[in-house]
PDB file of C-alpha atoms in Angstrom:
ATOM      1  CA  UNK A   1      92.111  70.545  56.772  1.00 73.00           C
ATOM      2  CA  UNK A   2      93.544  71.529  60.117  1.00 80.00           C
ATOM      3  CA  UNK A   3      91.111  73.918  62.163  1.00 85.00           C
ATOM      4  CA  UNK A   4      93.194  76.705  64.186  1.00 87.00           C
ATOM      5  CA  UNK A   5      91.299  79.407  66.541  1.00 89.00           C
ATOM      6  CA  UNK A   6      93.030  82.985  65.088  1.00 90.00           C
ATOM      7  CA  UNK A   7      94.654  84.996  67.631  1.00 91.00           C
ATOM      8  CA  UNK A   8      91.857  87.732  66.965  1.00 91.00           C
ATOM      9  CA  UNK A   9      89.039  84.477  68.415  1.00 91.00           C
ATOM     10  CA  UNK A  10      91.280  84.059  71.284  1.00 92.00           C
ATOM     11  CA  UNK A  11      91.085  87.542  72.164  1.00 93.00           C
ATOM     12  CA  UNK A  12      87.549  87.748  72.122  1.00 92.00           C
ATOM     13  CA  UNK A  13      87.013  84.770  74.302  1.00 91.00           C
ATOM     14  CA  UNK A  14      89.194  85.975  76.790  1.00 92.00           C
ATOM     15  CA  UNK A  15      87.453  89.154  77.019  1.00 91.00           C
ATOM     16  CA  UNK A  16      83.996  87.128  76.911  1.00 89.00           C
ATOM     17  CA  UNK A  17      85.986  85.553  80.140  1.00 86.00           C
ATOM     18  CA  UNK A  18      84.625  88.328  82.230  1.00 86.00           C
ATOM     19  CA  UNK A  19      80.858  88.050  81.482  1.00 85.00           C
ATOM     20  CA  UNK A  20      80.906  84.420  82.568  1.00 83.00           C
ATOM     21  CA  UNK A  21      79.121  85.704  85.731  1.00 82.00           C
ATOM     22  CA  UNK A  22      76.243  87.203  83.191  1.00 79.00           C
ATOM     23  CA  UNK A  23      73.301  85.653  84.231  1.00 81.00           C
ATOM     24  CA  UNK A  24      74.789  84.395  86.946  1.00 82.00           C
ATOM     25  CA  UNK A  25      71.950  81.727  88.971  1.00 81.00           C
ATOM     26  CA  UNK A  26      72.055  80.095  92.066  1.00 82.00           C
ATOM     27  CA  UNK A  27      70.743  76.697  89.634  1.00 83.00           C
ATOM     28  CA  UNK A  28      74.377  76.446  87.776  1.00 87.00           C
ATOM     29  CA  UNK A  29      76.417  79.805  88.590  1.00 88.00           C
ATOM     30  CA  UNK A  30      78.470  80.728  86.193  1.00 89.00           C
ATOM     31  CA  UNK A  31      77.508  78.042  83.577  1.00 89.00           C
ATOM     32  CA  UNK A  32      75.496  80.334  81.467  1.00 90.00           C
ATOM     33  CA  UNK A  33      77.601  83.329  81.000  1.00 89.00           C
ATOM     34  CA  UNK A  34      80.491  80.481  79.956  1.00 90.00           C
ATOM     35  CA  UNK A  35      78.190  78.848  77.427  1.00 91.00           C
ATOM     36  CA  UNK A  36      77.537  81.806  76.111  1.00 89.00           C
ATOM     37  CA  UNK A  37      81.739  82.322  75.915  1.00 90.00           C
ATOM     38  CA  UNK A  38      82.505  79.471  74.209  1.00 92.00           C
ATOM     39  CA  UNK A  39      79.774  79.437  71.485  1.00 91.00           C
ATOM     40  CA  UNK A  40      81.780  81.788  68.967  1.00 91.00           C
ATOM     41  CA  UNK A  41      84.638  79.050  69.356  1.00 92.00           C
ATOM     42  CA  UNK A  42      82.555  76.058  68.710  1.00 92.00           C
ATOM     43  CA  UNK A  43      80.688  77.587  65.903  1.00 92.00           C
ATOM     44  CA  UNK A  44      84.155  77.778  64.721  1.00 91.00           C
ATOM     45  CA  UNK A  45      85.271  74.553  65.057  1.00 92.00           C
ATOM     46  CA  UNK A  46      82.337  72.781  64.614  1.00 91.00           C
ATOM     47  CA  UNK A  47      80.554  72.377  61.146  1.00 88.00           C
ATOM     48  CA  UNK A  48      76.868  71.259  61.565  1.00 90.00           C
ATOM     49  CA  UNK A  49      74.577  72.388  64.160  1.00 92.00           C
ATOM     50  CA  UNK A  50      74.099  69.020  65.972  1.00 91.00           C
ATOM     51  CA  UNK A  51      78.236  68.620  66.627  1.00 90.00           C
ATOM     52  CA  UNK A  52      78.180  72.789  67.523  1.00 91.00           C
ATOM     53  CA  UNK A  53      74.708  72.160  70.275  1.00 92.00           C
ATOM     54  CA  UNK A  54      76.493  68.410  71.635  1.00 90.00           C
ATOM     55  CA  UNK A  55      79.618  70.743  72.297  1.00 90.00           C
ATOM     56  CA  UNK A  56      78.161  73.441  73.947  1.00 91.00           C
ATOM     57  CA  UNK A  57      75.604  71.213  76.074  1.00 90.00           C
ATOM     58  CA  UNK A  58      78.472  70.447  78.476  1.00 91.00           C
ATOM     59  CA  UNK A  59      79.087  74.334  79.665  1.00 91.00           C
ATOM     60  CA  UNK A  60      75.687  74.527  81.117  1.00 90.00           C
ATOM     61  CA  UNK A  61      76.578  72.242  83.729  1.00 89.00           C
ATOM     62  CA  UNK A  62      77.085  73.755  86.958  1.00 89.00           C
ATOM     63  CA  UNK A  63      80.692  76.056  87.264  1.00 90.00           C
ATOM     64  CA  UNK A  64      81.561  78.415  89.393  1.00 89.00           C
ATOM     65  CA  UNK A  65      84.978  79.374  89.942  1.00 89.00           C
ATOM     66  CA  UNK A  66      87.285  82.852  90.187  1.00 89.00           C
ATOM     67  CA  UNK A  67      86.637  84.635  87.132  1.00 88.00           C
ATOM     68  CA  UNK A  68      89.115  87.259  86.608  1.00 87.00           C
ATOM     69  CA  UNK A  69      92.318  86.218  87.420  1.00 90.00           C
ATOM     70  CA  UNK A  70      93.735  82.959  87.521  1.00 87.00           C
ATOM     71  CA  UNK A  71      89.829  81.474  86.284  1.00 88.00           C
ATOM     72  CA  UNK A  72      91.001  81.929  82.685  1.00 91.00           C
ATOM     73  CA  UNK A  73      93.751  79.574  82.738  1.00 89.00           C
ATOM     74  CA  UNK A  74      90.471  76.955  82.802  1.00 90.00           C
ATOM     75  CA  UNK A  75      88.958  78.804  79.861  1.00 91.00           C
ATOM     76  CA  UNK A  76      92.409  78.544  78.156  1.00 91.00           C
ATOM     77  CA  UNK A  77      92.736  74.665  78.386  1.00 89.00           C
ATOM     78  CA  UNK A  78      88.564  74.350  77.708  1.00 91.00           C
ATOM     79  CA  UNK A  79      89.477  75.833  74.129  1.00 91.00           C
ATOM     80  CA  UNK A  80      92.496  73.599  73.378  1.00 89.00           C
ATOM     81  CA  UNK A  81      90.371  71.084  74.209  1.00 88.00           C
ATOM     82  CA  UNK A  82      87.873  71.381  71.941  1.00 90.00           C
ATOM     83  CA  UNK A  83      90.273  72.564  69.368  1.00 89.00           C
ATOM     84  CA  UNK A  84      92.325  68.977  70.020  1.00 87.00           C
ATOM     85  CA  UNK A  85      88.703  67.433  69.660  1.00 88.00           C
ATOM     86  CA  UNK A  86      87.464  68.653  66.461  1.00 88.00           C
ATOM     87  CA  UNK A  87      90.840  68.105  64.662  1.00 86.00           C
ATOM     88  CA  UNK A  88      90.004  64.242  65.605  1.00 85.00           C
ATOM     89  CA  UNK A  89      91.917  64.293  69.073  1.00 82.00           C
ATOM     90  CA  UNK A  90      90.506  61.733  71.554  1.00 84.00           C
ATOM     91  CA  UNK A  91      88.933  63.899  73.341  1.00 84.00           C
ATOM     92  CA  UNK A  92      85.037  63.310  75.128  1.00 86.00           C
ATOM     93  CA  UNK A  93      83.141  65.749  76.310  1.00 87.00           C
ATOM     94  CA  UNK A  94      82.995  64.415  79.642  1.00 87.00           C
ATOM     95  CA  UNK A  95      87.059  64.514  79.523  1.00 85.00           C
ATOM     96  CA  UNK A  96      86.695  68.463  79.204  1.00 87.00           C
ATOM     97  CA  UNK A  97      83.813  68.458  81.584  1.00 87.00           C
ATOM     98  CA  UNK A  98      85.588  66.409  84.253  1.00 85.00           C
ATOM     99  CA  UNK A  99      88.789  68.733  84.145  1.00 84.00           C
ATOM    100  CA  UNK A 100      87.086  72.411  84.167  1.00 88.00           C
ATOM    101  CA  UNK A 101      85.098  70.456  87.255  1.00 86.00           C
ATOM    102  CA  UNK A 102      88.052  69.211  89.061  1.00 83.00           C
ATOM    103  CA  UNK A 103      90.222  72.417  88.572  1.00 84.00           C
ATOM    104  CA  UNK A 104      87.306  75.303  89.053  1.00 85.00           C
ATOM    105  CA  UNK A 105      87.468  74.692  93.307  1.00 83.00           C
ATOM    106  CA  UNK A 106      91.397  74.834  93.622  1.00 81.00           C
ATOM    107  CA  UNK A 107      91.917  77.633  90.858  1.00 84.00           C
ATOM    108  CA  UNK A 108      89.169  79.639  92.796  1.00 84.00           C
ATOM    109  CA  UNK A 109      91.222  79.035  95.843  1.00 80.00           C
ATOM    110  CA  UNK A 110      94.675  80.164  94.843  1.00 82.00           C
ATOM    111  CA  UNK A 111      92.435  83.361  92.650  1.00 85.00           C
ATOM    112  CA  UNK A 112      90.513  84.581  95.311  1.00 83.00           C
ATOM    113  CA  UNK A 113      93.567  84.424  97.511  1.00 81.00           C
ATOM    114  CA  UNK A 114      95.574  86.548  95.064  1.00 83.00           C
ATOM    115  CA  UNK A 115      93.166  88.921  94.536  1.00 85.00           C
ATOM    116  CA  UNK A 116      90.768  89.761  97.180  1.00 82.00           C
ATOM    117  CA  UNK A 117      93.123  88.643 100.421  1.00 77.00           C
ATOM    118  CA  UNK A 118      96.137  90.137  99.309  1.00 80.00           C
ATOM    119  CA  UNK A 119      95.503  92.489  96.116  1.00 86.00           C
ATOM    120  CA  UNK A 120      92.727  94.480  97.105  1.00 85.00           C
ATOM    121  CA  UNK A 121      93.106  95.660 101.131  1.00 82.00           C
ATOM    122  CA  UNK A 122      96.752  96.281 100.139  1.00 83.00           C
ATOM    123  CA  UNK A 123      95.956  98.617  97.318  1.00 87.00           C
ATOM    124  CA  UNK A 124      92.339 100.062  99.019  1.00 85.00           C
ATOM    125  CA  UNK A 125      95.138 100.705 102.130  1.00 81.00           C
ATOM    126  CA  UNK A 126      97.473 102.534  99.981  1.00 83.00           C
ATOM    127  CA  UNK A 127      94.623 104.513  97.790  1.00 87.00           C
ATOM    128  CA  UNK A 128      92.116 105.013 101.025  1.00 85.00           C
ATOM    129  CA  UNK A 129      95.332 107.917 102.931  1.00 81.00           C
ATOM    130  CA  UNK A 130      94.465 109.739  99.124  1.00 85.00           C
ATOM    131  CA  UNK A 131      90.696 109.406  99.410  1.00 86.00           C
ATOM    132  CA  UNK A 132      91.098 109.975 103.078  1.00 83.00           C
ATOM    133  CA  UNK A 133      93.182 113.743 101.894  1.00 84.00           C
ATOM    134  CA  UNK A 134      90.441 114.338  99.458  1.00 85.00           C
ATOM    135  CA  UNK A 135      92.862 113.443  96.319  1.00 86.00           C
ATOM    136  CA  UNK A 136      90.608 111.865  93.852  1.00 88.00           C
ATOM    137  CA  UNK A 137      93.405 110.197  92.589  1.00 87.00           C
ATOM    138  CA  UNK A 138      92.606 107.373  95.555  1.00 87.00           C
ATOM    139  CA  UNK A 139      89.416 106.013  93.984  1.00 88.00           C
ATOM    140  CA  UNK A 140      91.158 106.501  90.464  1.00 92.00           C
ATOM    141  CA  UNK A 141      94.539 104.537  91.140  1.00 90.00           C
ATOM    142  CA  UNK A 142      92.738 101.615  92.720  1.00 91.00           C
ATOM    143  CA  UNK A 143      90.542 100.999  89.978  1.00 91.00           C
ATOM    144  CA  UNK A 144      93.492 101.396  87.569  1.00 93.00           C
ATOM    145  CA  UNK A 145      95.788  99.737  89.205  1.00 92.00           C
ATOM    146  CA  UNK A 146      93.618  96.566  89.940  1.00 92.00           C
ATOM    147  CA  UNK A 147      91.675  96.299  86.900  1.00 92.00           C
ATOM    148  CA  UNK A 148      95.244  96.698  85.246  1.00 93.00           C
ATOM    149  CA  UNK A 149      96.515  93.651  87.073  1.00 92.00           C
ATOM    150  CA  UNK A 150      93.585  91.693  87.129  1.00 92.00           C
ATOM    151  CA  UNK A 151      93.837  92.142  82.992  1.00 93.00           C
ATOM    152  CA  UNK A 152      97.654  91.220  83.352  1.00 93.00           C
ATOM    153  CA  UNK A 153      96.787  87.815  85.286  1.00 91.00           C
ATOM    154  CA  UNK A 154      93.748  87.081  83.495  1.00 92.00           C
ATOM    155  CA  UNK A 155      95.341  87.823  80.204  1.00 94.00           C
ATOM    156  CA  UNK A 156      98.342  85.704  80.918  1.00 91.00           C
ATOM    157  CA  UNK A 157      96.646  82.793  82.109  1.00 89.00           C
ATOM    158  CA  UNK A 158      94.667  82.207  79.680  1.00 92.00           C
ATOM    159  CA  UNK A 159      96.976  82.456  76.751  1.00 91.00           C
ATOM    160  CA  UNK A 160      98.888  79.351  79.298  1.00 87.00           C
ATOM    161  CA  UNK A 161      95.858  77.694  79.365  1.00 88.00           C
ATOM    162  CA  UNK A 162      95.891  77.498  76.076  1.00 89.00           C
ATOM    163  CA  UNK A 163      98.789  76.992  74.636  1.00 85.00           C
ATOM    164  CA  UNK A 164     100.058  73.967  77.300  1.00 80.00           C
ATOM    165  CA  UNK A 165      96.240  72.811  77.498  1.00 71.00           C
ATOM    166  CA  UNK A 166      95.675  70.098  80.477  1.00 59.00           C
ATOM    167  CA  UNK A 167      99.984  70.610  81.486  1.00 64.00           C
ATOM    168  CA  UNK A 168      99.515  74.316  82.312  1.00 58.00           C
ATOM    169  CA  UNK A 169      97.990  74.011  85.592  1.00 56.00           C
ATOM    170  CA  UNK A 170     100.828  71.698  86.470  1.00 56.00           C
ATOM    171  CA  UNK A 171     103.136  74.258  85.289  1.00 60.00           C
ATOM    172  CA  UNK A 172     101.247  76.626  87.084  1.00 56.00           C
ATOM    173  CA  UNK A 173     101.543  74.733  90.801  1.00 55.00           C
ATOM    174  CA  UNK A 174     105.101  73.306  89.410  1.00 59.00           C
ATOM    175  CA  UNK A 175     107.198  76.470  89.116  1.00 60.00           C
ATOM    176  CA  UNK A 176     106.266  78.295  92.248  1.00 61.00           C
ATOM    177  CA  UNK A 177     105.727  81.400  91.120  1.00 57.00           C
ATOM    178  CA  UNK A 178     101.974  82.363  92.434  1.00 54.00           C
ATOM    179  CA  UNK A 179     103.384  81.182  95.609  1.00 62.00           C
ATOM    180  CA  UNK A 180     105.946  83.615  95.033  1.00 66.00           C
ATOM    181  CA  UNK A 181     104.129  86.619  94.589  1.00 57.00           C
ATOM    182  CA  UNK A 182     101.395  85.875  96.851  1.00 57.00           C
ATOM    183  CA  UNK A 183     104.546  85.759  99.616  1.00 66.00           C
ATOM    184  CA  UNK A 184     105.984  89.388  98.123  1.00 62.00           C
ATOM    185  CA  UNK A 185     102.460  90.935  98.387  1.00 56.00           C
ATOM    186  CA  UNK A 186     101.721  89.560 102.034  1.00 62.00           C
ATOM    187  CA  UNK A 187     104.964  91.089 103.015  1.00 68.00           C
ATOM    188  CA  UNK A 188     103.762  94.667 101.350  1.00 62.00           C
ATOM    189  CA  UNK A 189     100.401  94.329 103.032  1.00 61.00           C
ATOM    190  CA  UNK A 190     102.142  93.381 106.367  1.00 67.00           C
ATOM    191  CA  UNK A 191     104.209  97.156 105.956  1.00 68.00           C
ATOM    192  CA  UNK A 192     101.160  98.851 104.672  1.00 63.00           C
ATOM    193  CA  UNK A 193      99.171  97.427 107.600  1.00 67.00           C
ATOM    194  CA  UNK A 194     101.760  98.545 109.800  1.00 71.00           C
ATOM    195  CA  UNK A 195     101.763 101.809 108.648  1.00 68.00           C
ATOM    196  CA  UNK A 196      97.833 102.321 108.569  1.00 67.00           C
ATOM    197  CA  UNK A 197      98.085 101.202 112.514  1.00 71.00           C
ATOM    198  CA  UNK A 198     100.857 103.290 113.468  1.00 69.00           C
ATOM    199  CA  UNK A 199      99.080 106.782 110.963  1.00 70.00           C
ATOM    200  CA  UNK A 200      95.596 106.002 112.109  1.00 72.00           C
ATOM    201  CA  UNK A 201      95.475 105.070 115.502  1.00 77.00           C
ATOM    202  CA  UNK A 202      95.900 108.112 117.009  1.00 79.00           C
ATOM    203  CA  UNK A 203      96.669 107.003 121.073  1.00 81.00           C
ATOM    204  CA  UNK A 204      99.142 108.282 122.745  1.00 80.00           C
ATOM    205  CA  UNK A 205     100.428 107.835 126.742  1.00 80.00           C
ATOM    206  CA  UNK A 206     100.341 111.392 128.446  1.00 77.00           C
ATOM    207  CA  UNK A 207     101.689 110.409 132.063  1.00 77.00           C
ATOM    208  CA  UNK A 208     104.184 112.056 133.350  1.00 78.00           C
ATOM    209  CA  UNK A 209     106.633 111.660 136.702  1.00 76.00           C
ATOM    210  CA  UNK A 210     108.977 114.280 138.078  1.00 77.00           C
ATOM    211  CA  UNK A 211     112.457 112.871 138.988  1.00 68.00           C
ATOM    212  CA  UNK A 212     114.457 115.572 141.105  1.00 68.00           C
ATOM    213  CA  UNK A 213     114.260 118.603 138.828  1.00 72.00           C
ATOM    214  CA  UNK A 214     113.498 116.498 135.164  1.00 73.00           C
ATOM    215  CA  UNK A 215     109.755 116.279 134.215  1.00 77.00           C
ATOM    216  CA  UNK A 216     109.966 113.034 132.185  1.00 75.00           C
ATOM    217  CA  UNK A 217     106.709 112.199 129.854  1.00 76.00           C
ATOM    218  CA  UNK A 218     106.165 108.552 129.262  1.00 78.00           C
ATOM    219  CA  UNK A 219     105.193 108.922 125.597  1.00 77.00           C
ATOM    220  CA  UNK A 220     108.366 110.604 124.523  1.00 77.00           C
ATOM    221  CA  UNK A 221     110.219 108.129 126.180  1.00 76.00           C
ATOM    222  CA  UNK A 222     108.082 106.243 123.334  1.00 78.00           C
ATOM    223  CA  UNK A 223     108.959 108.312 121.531  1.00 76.00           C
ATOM    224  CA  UNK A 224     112.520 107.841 121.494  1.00 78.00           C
ATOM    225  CA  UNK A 225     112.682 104.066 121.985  1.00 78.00           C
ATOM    226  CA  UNK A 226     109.575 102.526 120.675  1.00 78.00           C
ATOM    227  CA  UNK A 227     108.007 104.968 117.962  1.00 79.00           C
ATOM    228  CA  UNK A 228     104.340 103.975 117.284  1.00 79.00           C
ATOM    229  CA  UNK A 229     104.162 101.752 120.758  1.00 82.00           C
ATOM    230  CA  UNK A 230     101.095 102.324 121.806  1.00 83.00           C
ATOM    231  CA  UNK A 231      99.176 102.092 118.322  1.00 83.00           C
ATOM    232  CA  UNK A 232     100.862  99.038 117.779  1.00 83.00           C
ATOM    233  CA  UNK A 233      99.842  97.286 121.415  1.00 85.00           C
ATOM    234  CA  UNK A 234      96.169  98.375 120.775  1.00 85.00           C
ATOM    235  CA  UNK A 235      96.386  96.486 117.231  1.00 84.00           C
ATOM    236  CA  UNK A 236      97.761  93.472 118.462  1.00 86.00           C
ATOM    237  CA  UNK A 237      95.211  93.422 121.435  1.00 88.00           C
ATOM    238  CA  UNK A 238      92.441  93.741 118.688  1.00 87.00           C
ATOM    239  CA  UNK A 239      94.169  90.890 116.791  1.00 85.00           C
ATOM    240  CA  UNK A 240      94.613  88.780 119.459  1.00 89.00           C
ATOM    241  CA  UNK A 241      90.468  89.169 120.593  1.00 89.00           C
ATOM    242  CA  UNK A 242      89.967  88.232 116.960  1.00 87.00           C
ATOM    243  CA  UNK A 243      91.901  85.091 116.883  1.00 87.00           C
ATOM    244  CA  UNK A 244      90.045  84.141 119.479  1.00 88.00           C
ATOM    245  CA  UNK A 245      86.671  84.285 117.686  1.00 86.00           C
ATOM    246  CA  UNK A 246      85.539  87.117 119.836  1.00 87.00           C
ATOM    247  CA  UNK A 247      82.523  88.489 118.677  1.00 87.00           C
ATOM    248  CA  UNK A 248      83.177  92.254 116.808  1.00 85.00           C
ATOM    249  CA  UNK A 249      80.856  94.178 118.987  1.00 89.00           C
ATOM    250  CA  UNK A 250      82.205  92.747 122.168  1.00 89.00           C
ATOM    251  CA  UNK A 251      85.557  94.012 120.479  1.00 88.00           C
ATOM    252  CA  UNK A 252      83.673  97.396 119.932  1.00 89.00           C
ATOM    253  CA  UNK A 253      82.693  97.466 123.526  1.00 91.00           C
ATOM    254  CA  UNK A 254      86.068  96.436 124.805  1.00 90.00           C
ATOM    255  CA  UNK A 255      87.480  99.303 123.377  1.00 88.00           C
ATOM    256  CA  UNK A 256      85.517 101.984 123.980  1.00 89.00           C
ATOM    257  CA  UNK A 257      85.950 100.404 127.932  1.00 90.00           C
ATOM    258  CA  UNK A 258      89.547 101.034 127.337  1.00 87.00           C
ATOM    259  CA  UNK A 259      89.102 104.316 126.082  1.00 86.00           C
ATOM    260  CA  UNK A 260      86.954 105.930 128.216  1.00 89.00           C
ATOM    261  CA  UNK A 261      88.952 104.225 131.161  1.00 89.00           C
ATOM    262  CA  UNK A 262      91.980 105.179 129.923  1.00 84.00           C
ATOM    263  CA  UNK A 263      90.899 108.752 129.101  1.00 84.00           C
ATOM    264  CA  UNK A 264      89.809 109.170 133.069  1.00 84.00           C
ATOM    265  CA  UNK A 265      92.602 107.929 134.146  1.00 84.00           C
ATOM    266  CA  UNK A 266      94.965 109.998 132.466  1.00 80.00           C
ATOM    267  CA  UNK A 267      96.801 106.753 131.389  1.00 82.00           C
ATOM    268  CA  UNK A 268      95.431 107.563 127.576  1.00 81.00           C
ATOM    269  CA  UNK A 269      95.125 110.312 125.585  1.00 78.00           C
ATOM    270  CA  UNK A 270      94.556 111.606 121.495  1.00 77.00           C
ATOM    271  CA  UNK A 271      97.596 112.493 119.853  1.00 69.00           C
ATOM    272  CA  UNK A 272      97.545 116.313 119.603  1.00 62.00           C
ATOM    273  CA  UNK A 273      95.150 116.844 121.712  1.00 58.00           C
TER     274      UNK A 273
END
């Protein structure tokens, strides 16, 4: 007779997905919290105790790799696996152990890319001008939002994972599409960036030069041609120091040079002051 994981136990091991980093050891990682995943499913799928402990001694090898997001998709394929395996599929445990080890580095790469270099500082940059207003609703949208996505990914992944086994992270890298949407949110984060530089850095130009009767003020020449000129120079100077692996508090002390300079001179001022 055929043995076939219900949709109701591939729920629940996806959700056990995010207490893989339970117990969570500098020994073996995450190994622990994904032993402890997978042991519904082989109790399942394996009938006596010896076949269920052989199956399961293979998780608590060392594994670390992003959990939330794109980590399931290993998950997935780990269960088809061993559902393959104990319908007679030749399948060895070192085959499933030698995949979730060669896939956990690059899946953590493209995951942790996704979600905390793009995701998260656009999102904390859109929900911090709430918090920043005192709207509660900052703190509130960020967690939905990103807990809501990272449930979307997650969700999706692993259901791939599953159902195309050891062909869905080739499908995965194949079709393009995280590179897709990790290019749409860099673009967002590049506007939402350029809007937190031009809202928050609050530097303006106050000279001024008379020309026969016409007082003209530099910054509303700015104003007019270049909106956001000066805001925008000071970022890229900051960027710039950081490309070139200048320590942060000689960055610090660089601009608070500029700024008292620039405030004795006249050549820099607050906006609205």
């Amino acid at each position: 007779m055929e043995k076939k994981l219900s949709k109701k136990d591939l729920f629940w091991t996806w959700v056990r997905c995010y207490s893989t980093e339970t117990c969570y050891n500098f020994e073996r990682l995450q190994a622990l919290g994904n032993t402890n995943m997978m042991l519904p499913v082989i109790e399942k799928l394996y009938d006596t105790k010896e076949e269920q402990i052989d199956a399961a001694r293979k998780y608590m090898e060392f594994f670390n790799t992003e959990p939330g997001w794109i980590g399931p998709v290993i998950e997935g394929i780990s269960v088809s696996m061993e559902e393959q395996r104990a319908n007679g599929a030749d399948i060895a445990n070192d085959d499933i152990l030698s995949l979730r080890t060669g896939l956990m580095g690059p899946i953590a790469g493209i995951g942790d890319t996704i979600s905390q270099a793009v995701v998260y500082p656009i999102l904390a940059g859109i929900c911090c001008q709430f918090a920043i207003q005192g709207n509660i609703a900052g703190p509130l949208l960020f967690e939905l939002i990103f807990k809501g996505l990272m449930i979307a990914f997650g969700y999706s992944c692993f259901m791939m994972g599953y159902r195309q086994g050891r062909q869905a992270i080739v499908s995965i890298l194949k079709s393009g599409t995280l590179e897709k949407i990790t290019e749409m949110f860099s673009v967002i984060g590049l506007i939402v960036i350029g809007n937190m530089a031009y809202t928050r850095v609050n530097i303006d130009c106050p000279l001024s030069f008379t020309s026969g009767t016409v007082k003209v003020v530099l910054q509303d020449v700015f104003d007019t041609l270049l909106p956001g000129f000066i805001p925008l120079l000071i970022t890229l100077g900051v960027w710039a120091l950081v490309k070139k692996k200048v320590k942060p508090t000689y960055i610090i002390l660089i601009i608070f040079a500029v700024g008292i300079i620039g405030a004795y001179t006249g050549v820099l001022g607050v906006v609205g002051a």
